[in-house]
Tab-separated table of C-alpha atoms in Angstrom:
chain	number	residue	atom	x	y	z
A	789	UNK	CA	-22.099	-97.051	0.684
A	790	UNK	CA	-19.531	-99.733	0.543
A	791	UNK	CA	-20.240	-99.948	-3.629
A	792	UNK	CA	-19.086	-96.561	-4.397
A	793	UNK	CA	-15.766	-97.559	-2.481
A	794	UNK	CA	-15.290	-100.279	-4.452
A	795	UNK	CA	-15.718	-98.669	-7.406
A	796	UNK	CA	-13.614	-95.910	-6.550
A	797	UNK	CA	-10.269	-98.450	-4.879
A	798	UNK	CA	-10.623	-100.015	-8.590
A	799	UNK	CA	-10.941	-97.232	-10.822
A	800	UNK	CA	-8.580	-96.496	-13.266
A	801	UNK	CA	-10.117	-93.114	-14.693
A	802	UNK	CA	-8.635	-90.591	-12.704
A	803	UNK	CA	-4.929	-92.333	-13.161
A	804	UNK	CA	-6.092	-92.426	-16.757
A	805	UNK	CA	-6.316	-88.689	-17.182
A	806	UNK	CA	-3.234	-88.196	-15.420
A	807	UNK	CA	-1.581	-90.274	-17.750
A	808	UNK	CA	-3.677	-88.379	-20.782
A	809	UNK	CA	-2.445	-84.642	-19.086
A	810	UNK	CA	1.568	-85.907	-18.968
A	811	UNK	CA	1.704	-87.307	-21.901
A	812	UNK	CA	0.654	-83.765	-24.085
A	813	UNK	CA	3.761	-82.431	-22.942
A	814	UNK	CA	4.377	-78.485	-22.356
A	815	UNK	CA	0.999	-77.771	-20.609
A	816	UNK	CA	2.310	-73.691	-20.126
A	817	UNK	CA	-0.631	-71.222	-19.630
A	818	UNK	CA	-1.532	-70.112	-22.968
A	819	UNK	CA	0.020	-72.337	-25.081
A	820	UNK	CA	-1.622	-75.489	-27.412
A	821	UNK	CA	-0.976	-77.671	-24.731
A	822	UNK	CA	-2.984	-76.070	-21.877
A	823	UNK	CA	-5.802	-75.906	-24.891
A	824	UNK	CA	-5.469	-79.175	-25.486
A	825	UNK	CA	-5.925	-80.075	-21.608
A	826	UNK	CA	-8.961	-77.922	-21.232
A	827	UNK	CA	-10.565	-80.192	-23.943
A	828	UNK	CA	-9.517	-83.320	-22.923
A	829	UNK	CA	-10.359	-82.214	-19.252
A	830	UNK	CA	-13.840	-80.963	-20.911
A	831	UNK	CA	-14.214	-84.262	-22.737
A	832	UNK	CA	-13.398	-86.553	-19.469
A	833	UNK	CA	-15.858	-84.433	-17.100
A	834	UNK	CA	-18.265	-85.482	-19.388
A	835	UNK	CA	-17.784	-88.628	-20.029
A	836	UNK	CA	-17.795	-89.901	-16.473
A	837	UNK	CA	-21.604	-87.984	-16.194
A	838	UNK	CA	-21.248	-84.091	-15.158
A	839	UNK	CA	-23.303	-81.785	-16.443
A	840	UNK	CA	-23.038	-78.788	-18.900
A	841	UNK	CA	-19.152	-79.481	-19.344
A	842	UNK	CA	-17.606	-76.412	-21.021
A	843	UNK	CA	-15.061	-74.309	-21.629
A	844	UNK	CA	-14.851	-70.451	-20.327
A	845	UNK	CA	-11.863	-69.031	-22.812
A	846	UNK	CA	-9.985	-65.516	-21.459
A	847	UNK	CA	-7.119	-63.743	-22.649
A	848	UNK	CA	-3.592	-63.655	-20.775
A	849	UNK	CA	-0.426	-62.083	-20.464
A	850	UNK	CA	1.901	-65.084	-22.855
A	851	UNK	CA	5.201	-66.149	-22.268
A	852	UNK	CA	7.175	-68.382	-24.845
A	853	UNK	CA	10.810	-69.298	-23.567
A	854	UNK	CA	14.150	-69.132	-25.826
A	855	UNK	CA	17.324	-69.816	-24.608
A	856	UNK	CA	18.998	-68.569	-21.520
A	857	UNK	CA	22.884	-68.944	-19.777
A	858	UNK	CA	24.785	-67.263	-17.399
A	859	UNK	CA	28.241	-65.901	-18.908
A	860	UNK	CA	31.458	-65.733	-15.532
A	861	UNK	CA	34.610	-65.539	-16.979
A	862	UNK	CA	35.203	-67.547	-19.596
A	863	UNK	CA	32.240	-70.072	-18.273
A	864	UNK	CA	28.495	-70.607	-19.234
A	865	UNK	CA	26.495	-71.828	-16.044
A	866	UNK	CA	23.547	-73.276	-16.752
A	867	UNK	CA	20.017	-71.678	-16.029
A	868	UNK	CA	16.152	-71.520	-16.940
A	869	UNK	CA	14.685	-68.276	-17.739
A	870	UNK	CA	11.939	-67.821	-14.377
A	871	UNK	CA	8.221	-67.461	-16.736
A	872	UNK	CA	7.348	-63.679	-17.343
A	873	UNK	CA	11.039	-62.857	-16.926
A	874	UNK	CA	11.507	-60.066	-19.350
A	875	UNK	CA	14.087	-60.599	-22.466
A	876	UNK	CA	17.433	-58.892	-21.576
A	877	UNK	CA	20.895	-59.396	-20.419
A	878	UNK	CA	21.729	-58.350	-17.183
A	879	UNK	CA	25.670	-57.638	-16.171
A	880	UNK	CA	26.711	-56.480	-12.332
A	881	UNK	CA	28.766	-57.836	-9.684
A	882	UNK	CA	27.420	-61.278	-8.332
A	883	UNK	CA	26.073	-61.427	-4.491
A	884	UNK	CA	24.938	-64.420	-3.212
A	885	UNK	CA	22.643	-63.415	-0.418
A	886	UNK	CA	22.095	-66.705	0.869
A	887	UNK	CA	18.573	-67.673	1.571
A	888	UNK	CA	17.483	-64.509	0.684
A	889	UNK	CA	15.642	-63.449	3.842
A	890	UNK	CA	13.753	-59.713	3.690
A	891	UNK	CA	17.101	-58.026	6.056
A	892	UNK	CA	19.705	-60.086	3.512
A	893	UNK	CA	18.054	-57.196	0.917
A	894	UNK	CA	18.301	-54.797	3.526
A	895	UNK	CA	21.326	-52.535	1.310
A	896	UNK	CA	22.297	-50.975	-1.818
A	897	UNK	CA	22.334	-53.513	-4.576
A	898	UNK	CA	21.834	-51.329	-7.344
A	899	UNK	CA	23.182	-52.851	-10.415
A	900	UNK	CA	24.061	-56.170	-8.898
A	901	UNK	CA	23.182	-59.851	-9.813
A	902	UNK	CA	21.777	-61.513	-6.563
A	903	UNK	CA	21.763	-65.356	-6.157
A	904	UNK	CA	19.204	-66.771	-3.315
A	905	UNK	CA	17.887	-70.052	-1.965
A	906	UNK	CA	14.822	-71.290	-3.018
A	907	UNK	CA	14.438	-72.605	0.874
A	908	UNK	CA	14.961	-70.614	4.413
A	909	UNK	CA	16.097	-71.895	7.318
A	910	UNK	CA	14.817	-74.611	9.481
A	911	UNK	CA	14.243	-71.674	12.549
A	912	UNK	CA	12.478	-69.120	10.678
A	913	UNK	CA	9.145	-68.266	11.377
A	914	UNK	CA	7.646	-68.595	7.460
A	915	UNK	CA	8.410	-69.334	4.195
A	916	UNK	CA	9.373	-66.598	1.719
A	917	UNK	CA	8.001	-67.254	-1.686
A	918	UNK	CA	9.989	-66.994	-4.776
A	919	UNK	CA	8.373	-63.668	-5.919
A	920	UNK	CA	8.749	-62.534	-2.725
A	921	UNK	CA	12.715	-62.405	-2.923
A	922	UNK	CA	12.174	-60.754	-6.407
A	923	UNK	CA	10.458	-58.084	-5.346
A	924	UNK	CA	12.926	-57.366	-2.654
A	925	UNK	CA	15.503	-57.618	-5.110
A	926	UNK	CA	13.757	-55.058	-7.477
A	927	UNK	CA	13.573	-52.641	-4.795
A	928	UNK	CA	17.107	-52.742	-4.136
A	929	UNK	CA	18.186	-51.564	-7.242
A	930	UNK	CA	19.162	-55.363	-8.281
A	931	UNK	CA	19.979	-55.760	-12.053
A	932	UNK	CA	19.886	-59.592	-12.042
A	933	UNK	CA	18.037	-62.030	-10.315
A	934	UNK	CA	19.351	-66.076	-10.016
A	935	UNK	CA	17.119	-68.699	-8.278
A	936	UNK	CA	18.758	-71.244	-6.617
A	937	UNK	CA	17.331	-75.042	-6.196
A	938	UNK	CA	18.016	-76.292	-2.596
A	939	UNK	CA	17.046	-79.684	-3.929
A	940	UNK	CA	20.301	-81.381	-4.844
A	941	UNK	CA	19.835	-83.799	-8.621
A	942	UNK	CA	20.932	-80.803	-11.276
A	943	UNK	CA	17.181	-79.319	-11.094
A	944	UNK	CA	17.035	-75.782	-11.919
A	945	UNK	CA	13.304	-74.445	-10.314
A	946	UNK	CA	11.020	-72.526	-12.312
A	947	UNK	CA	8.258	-70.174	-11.365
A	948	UNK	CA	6.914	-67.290	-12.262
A	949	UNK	CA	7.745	-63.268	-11.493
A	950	UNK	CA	5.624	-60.601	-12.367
A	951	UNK	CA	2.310	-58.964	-10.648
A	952	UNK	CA	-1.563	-58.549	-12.289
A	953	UNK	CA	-0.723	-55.125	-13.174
A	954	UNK	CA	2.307	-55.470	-14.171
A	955	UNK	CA	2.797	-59.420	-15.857
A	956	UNK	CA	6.225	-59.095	-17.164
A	957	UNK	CA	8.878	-59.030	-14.348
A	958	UNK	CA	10.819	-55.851	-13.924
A	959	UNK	CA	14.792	-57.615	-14.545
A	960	UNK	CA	15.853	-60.043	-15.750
A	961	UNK	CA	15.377	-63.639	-14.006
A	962	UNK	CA	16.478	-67.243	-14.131
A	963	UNK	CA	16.339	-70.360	-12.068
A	964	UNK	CA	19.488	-72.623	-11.089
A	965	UNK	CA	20.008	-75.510	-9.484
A	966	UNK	CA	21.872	-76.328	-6.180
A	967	UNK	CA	25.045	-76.646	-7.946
A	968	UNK	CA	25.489	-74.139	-9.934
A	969	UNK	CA	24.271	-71.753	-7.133
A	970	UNK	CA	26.698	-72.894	-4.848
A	971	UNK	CA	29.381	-72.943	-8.065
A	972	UNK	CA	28.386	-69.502	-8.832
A	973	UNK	CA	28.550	-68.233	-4.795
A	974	UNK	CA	32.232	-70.476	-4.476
A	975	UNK	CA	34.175	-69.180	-7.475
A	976	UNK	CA	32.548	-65.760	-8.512
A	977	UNK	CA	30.963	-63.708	-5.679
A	978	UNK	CA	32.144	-60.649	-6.098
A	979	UNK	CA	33.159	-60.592	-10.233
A	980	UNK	CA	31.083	-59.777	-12.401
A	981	UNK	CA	28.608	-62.120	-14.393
A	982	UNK	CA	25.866	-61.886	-17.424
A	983	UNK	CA	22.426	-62.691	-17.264
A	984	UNK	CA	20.965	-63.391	-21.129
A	985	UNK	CA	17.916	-64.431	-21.049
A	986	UNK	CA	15.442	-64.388	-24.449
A	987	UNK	CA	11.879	-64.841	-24.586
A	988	UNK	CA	8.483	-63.728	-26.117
A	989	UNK	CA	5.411	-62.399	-24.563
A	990	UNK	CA	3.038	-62.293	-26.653
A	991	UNK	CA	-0.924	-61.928	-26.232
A	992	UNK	CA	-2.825	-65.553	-25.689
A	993	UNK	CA	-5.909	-67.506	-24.468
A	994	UNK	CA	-6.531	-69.822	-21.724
A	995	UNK	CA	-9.282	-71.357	-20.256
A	996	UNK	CA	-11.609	-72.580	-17.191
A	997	UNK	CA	-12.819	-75.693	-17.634
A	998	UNK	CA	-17.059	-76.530	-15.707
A	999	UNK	CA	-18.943	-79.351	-15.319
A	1000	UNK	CA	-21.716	-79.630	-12.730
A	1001	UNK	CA	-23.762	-82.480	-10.610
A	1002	UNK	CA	-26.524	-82.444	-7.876
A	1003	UNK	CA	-29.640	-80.082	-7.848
A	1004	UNK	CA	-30.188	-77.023	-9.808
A	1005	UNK	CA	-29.402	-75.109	-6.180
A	1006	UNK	CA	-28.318	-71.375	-5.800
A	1007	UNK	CA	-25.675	-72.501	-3.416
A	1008	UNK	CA	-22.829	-74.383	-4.578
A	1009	UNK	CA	-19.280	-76.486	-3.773
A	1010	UNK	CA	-16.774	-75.980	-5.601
A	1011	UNK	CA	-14.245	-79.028	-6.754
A	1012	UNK	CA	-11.358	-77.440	-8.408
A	1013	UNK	CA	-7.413	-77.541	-9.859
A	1014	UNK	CA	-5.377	-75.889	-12.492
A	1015	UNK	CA	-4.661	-77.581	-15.273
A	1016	UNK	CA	-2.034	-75.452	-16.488
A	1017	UNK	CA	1.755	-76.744	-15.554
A	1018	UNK	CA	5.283	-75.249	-15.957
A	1019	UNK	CA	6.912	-76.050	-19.920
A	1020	UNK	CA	9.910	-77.648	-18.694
A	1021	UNK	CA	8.506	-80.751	-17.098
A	1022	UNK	CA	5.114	-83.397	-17.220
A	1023	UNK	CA	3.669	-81.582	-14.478
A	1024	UNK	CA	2.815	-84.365	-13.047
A	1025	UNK	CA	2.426	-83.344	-9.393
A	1026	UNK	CA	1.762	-79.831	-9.892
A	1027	UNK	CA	-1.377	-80.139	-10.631
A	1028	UNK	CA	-1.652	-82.890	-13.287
A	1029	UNK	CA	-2.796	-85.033	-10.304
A	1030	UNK	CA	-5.033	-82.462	-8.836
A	1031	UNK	CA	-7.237	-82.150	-12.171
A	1032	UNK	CA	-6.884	-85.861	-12.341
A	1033	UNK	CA	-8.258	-86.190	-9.087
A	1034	UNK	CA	-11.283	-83.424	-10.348
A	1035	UNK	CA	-11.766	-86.090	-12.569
A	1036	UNK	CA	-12.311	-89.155	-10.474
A	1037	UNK	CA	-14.150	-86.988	-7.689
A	1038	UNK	CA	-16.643	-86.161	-10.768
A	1039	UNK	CA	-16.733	-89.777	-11.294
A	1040	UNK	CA	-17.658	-91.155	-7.590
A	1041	UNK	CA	-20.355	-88.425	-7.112
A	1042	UNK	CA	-22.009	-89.107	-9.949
A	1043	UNK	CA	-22.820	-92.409	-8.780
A	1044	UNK	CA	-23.927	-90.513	-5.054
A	1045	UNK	CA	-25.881	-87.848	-6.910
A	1046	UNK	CA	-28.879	-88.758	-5.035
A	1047	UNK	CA	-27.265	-87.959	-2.423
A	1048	UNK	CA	-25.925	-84.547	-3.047
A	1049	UNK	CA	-27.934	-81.666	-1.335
A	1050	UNK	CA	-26.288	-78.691	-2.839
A	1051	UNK	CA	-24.733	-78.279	-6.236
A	1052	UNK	CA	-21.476	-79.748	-6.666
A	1053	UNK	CA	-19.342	-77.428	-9.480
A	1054	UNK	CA	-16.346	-78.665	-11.210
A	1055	UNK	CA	-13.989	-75.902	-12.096
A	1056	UNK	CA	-10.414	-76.589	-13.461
A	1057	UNK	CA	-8.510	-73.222	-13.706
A	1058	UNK	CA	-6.395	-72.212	-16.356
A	1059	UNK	CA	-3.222	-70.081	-16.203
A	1060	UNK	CA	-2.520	-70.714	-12.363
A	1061	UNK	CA	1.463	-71.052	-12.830
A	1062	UNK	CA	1.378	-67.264	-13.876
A	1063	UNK	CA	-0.294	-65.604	-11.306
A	1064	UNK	CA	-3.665	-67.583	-10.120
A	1065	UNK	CA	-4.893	-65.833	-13.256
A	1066	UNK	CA	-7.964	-68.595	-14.310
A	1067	UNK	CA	-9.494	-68.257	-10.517
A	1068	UNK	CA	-9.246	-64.696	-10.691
A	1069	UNK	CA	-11.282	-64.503	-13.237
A	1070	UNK	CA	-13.817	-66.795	-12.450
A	1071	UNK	CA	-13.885	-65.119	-8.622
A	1072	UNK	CA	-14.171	-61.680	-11.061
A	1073	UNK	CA	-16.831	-62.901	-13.044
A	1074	UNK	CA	-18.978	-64.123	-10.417
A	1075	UNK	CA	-19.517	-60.798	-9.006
A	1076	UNK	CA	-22.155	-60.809	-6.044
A	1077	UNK	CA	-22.932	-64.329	-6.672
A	1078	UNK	CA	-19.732	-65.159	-4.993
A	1079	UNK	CA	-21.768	-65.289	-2.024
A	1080	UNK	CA	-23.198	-68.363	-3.098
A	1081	UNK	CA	-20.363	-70.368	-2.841
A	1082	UNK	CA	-20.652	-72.192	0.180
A	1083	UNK	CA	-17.062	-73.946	0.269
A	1084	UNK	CA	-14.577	-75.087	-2.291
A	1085	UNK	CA	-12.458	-78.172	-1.961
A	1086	UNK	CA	-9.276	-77.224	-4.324
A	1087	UNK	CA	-6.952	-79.626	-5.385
A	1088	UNK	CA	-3.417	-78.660	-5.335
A	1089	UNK	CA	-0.403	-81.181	-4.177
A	1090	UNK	CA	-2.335	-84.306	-3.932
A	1091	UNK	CA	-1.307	-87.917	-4.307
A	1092	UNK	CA	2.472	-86.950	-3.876
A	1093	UNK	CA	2.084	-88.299	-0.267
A	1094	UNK	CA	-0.280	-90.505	1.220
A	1095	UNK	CA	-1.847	-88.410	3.620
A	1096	UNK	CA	-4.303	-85.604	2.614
A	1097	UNK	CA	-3.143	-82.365	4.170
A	1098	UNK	CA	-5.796	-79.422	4.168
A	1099	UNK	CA	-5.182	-75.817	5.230
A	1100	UNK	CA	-8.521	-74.780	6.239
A	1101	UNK	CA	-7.820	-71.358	6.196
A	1102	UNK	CA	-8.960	-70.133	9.691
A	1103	UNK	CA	-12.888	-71.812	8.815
A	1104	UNK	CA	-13.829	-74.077	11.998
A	1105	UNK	CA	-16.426	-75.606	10.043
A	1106	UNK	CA	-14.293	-76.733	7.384
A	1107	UNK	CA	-11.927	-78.113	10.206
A	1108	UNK	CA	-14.992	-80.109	11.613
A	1109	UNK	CA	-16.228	-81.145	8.106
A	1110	UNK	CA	-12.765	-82.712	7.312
A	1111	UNK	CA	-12.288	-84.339	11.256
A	1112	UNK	CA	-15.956	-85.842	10.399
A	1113	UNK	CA	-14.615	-87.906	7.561
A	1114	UNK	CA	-11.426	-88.963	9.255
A	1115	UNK	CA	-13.300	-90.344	12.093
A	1116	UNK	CA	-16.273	-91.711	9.991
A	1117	UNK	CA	-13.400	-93.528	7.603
A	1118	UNK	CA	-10.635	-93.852	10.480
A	1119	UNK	CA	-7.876	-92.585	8.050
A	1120	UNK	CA	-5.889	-89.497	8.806
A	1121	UNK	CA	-6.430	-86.010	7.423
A	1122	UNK	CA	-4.093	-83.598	8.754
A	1123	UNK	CA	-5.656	-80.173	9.180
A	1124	UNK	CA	-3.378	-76.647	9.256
A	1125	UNK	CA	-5.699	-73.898	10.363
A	1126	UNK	CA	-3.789	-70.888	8.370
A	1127	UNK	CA	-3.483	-68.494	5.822
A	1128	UNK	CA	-2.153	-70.253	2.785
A	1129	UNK	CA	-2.426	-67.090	-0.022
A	1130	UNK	CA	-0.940	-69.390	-2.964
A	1131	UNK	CA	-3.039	-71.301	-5.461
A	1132	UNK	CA	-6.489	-70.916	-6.637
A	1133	UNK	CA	-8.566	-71.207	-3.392
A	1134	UNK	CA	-6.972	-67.921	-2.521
A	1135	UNK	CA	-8.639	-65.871	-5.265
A	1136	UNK	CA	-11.699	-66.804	-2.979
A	1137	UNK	CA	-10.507	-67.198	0.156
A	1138	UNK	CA	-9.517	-63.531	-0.471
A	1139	UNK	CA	-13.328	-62.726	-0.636
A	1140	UNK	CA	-14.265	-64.703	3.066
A	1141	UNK	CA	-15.543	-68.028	1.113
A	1142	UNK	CA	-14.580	-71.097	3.193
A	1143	UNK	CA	-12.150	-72.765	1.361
A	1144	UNK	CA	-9.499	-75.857	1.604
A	1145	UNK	CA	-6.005	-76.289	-0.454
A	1146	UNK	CA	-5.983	-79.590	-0.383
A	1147	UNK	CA	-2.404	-80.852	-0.607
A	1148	UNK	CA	-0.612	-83.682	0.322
A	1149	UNK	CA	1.942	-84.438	3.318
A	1150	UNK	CA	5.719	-85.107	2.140
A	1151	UNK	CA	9.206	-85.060	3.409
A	1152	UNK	CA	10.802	-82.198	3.033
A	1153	UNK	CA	10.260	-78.207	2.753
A	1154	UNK	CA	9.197	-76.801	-0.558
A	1155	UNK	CA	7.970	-78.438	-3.786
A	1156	UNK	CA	10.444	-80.655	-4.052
A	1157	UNK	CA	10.402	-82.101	-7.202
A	1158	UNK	CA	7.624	-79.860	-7.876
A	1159	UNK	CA	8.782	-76.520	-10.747
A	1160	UNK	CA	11.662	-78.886	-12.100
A	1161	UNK	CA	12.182	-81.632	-14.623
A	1162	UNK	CA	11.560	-84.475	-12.428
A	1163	UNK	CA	7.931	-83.406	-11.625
A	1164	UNK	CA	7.062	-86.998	-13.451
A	1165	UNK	CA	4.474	-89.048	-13.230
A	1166	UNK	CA	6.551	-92.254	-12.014
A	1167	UNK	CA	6.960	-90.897	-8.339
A	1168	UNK	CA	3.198	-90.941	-8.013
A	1169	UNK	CA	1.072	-93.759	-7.196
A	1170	UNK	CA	-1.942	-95.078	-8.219
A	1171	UNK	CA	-3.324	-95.950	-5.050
A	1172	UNK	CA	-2.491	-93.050	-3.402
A	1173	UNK	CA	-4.779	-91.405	-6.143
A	1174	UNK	CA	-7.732	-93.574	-5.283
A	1175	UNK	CA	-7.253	-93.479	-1.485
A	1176	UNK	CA	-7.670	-89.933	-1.561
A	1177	UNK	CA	-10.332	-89.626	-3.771
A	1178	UNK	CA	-12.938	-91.975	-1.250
A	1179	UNK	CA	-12.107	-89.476	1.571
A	1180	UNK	CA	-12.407	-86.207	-0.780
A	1181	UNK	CA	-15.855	-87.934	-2.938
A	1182	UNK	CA	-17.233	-87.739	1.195
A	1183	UNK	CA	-16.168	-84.692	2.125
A	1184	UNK	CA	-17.751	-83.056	-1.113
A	1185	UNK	CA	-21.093	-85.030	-0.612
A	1186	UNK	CA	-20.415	-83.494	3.617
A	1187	UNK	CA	-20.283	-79.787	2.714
A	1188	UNK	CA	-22.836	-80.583	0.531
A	1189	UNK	CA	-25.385	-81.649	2.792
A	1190	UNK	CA	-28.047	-79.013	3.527
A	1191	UNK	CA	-28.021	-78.939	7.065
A	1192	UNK	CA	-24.050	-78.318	6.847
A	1193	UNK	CA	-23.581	-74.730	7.320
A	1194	UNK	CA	-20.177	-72.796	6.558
A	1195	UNK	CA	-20.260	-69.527	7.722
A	1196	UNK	CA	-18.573	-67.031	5.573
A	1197	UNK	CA	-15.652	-64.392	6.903
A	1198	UNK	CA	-15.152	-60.679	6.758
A	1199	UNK	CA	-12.385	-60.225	4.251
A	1200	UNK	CA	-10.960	-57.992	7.215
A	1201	UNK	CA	-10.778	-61.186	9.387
A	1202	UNK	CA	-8.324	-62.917	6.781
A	1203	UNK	CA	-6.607	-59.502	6.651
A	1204	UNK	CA	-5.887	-60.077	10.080
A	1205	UNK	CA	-5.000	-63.112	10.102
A	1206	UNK	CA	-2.674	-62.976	7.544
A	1207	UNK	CA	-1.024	-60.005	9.790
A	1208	UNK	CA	-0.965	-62.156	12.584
A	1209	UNK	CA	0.876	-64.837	10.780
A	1210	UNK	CA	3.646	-62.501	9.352
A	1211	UNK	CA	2.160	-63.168	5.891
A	1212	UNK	CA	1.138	-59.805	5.068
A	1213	UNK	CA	4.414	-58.030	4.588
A	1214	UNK	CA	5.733	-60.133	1.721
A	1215	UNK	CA	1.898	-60.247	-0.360
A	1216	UNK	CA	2.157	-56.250	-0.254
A	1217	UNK	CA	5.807	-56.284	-1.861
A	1218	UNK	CA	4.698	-58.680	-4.389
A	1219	UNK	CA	1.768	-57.041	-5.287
A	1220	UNK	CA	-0.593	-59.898	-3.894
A	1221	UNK	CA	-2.628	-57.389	-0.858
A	1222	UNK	CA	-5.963	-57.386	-2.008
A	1223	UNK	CA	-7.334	-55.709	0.994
């Protein structure tokens, strides 16, 4: 046992790919970038002995960003266009609505230009994604929509708008950072600004990337990330280090293949940033055979902080799986037992297939660097990487044992769950109910 740990505390390939992801630069869902990830992904599955590495190619809803500002008075504030905003300009009286809580929408703002946090307060019961406020926006009659960092450093957020059926966003949308929000709230509430945001959307491909190791079995585990990142940034945490860590997981179990009961599947999604649109097709094109998938282990936040955080997603068994290795390694893995309906997991979670987002714990509420330039691949370590990937190489080669069973759910128990925990409301005004 001890060999494979070795091995793994010394090995530089999953850091390596990291470094290969950062360094092509915009990595945006349909673009040469994320192509050239999915090979080199492809090419580095292989390499460290999966199986039947390949490339599943599917078409998407583009977006290509030009140039964006916001015109008050005689100023230009800076801003990012939010992805899948559509092209436009966008003139009304400014209202900052603070944190941009579901009542703070609760009024006519038809024809406005609404400015909210990308945070909520300390006391409230849950977080309110970005698309989330959108959406409530929309259905107030907004005209304008202006995302505002609560990260202090000049980092406008990104992030995408739109729904499945509908990709491009209804107005117009950008992201700001903390101080030009607060500029923009200080000096203009109240006057009139101009949103002008240009872009393209034009038809594209992405990409799933597969490998496999362990028997020929029916049942499988599925080890996966998206490989896809935002344009403005290295996407280094989000999820450059997650597909890394695909990689060096692929790596340590093929050296405990012997030991692996149940086929291990590598799947790196494409085209996550926009709308979780790579798992949804894979989910999609399993059909029925979904059934077989007896847990995935998705990797989505790790290595920014040193302990592994998994939301288990209401599965006991997963909770047990994941206490087994902490025990069995004496390391802490902190375990949150809800509903987390963002990243690829949930396109099977969705379904009642056990499943973990495997994140990472860090100070601070939100992504914090994470959807801004300074996602970078300096404020990640290397040992972090290779920490994480001993506990997560026996966790795989866990769920993977044949006497480890993980029950499935009734997609009307995560319905219910996700009612319980006030998470239900905001997924049906952004589109995201699939019950």
């Amino acid at each position: 046992m001890s060999d494979w740990i070795g091995d793994t505390f010394t090995s530089e390939v999953g850091w390596e790919h990291l470094e290969t992801l950062v360094d092509i630069g915009n990595r945006m869902a349909g673009s040469p970038g994320e192509r050239e990830a999915l090979e080199a992904t492809r090419d580095a599955l292989e390499r460290v002995g999966a199986r039947n590495a390949r490339i599943d190619p599917f078409e998407i809803q583009g977006w290509e960003r030009g140039n964006s500002a916001i015109y008050a008075h005689d100023t230009t504030q800076d801003c990012i266009a939010l992805p899948r905003s559509p092209a436009g300009t966008a003139s009304g009286e400014l209202v900052d609505l603070g944190y941009g809580l579901p009542e703070d929408f609760d009024r006519d703002l038809s024809g406005k230009v609404v400015v909210v946090s990308s945070t909520v307060p300390d006391h409230y019961d849950r977080f309110i994604h970005r698309r989330e406020k959108y959406y409530y926006a929309v259905e107030a009659g907004a005209a304008g929509f202006v995302f505002a960092n609560h990260v202090p450093g000049q980092l406008p957020p990104t992030g995408s708008v739109g729904t499945a059926e509908a990709p491009i966003g209804d107005i117009p949308a950008v992201g700001v950072s903390k101080e030009v929000g607060a500029r923009l709230g200080r000096r203009f509430e109240g006057d009139e600004v101009t949103l002008d945001v240009t872009c393209e959307a034009p038809a594209a491909d992405s990409g799933n990337v597969h490998a496999e190791l362990g028997p020929d079995t029916d049942e499988e585990v599925l080890v996966t990330s998206h490989l896809d990142a935002h344009d403005i940034a290295e996407g280094a945490m989000d999820n450059g280090a997650g597909t890394a860590m695909v990689v060096e997981l692929a790596r340590a179990l093929a050296a405990r293949e012997g030991e692996l009961e149940t086929r291990v599947r590598f799947v790196c999604f494409g085209a996550e940033e926009v709308g979780l649109v790579g798992s949804e097709y894979e989910a999609d094109r399993l059909g029925p055979d979904r059934s077989n998938v007896k847990a995935i282990v998705n990797n989505d936040g790790v290595v920014a902080g040193r302990t592994l955080k998994l939301h288990t997603h209401g599965f006991d068994e997963l909770e047990d799986a994941a206490e087994t290795v902490s025990e069995r390694f004496d390391h802490d893995i902190s375990t949150i037992p809800e509903q987390l309906p963002h990243s690829d997991h949930w396109s099977f979670v969705a379904y009642g297939i056990p499943a973990y987002m495997v994140g990472s714990e860090k100070e601070g509420r939100g992504r914090g660097w994470g959807h801004t330039h300074a996602d970078t691949i300096e404020k990640l370590e290397s040992r972090t990487l290779r920490e994480q990937a001993i506990l997560l190489t026996e966790l795989t080669v866990e769920l993977a044992r044949a006497d480890r069973e993980v029950p499935h759910a009734d997609p009307n128990d995560i319905a219910a769950a996700l009612e319980a925990e006030d998470k239900a409301e905001g997924m049906k005004v952004t589109g995201d109910w699939p019950f």
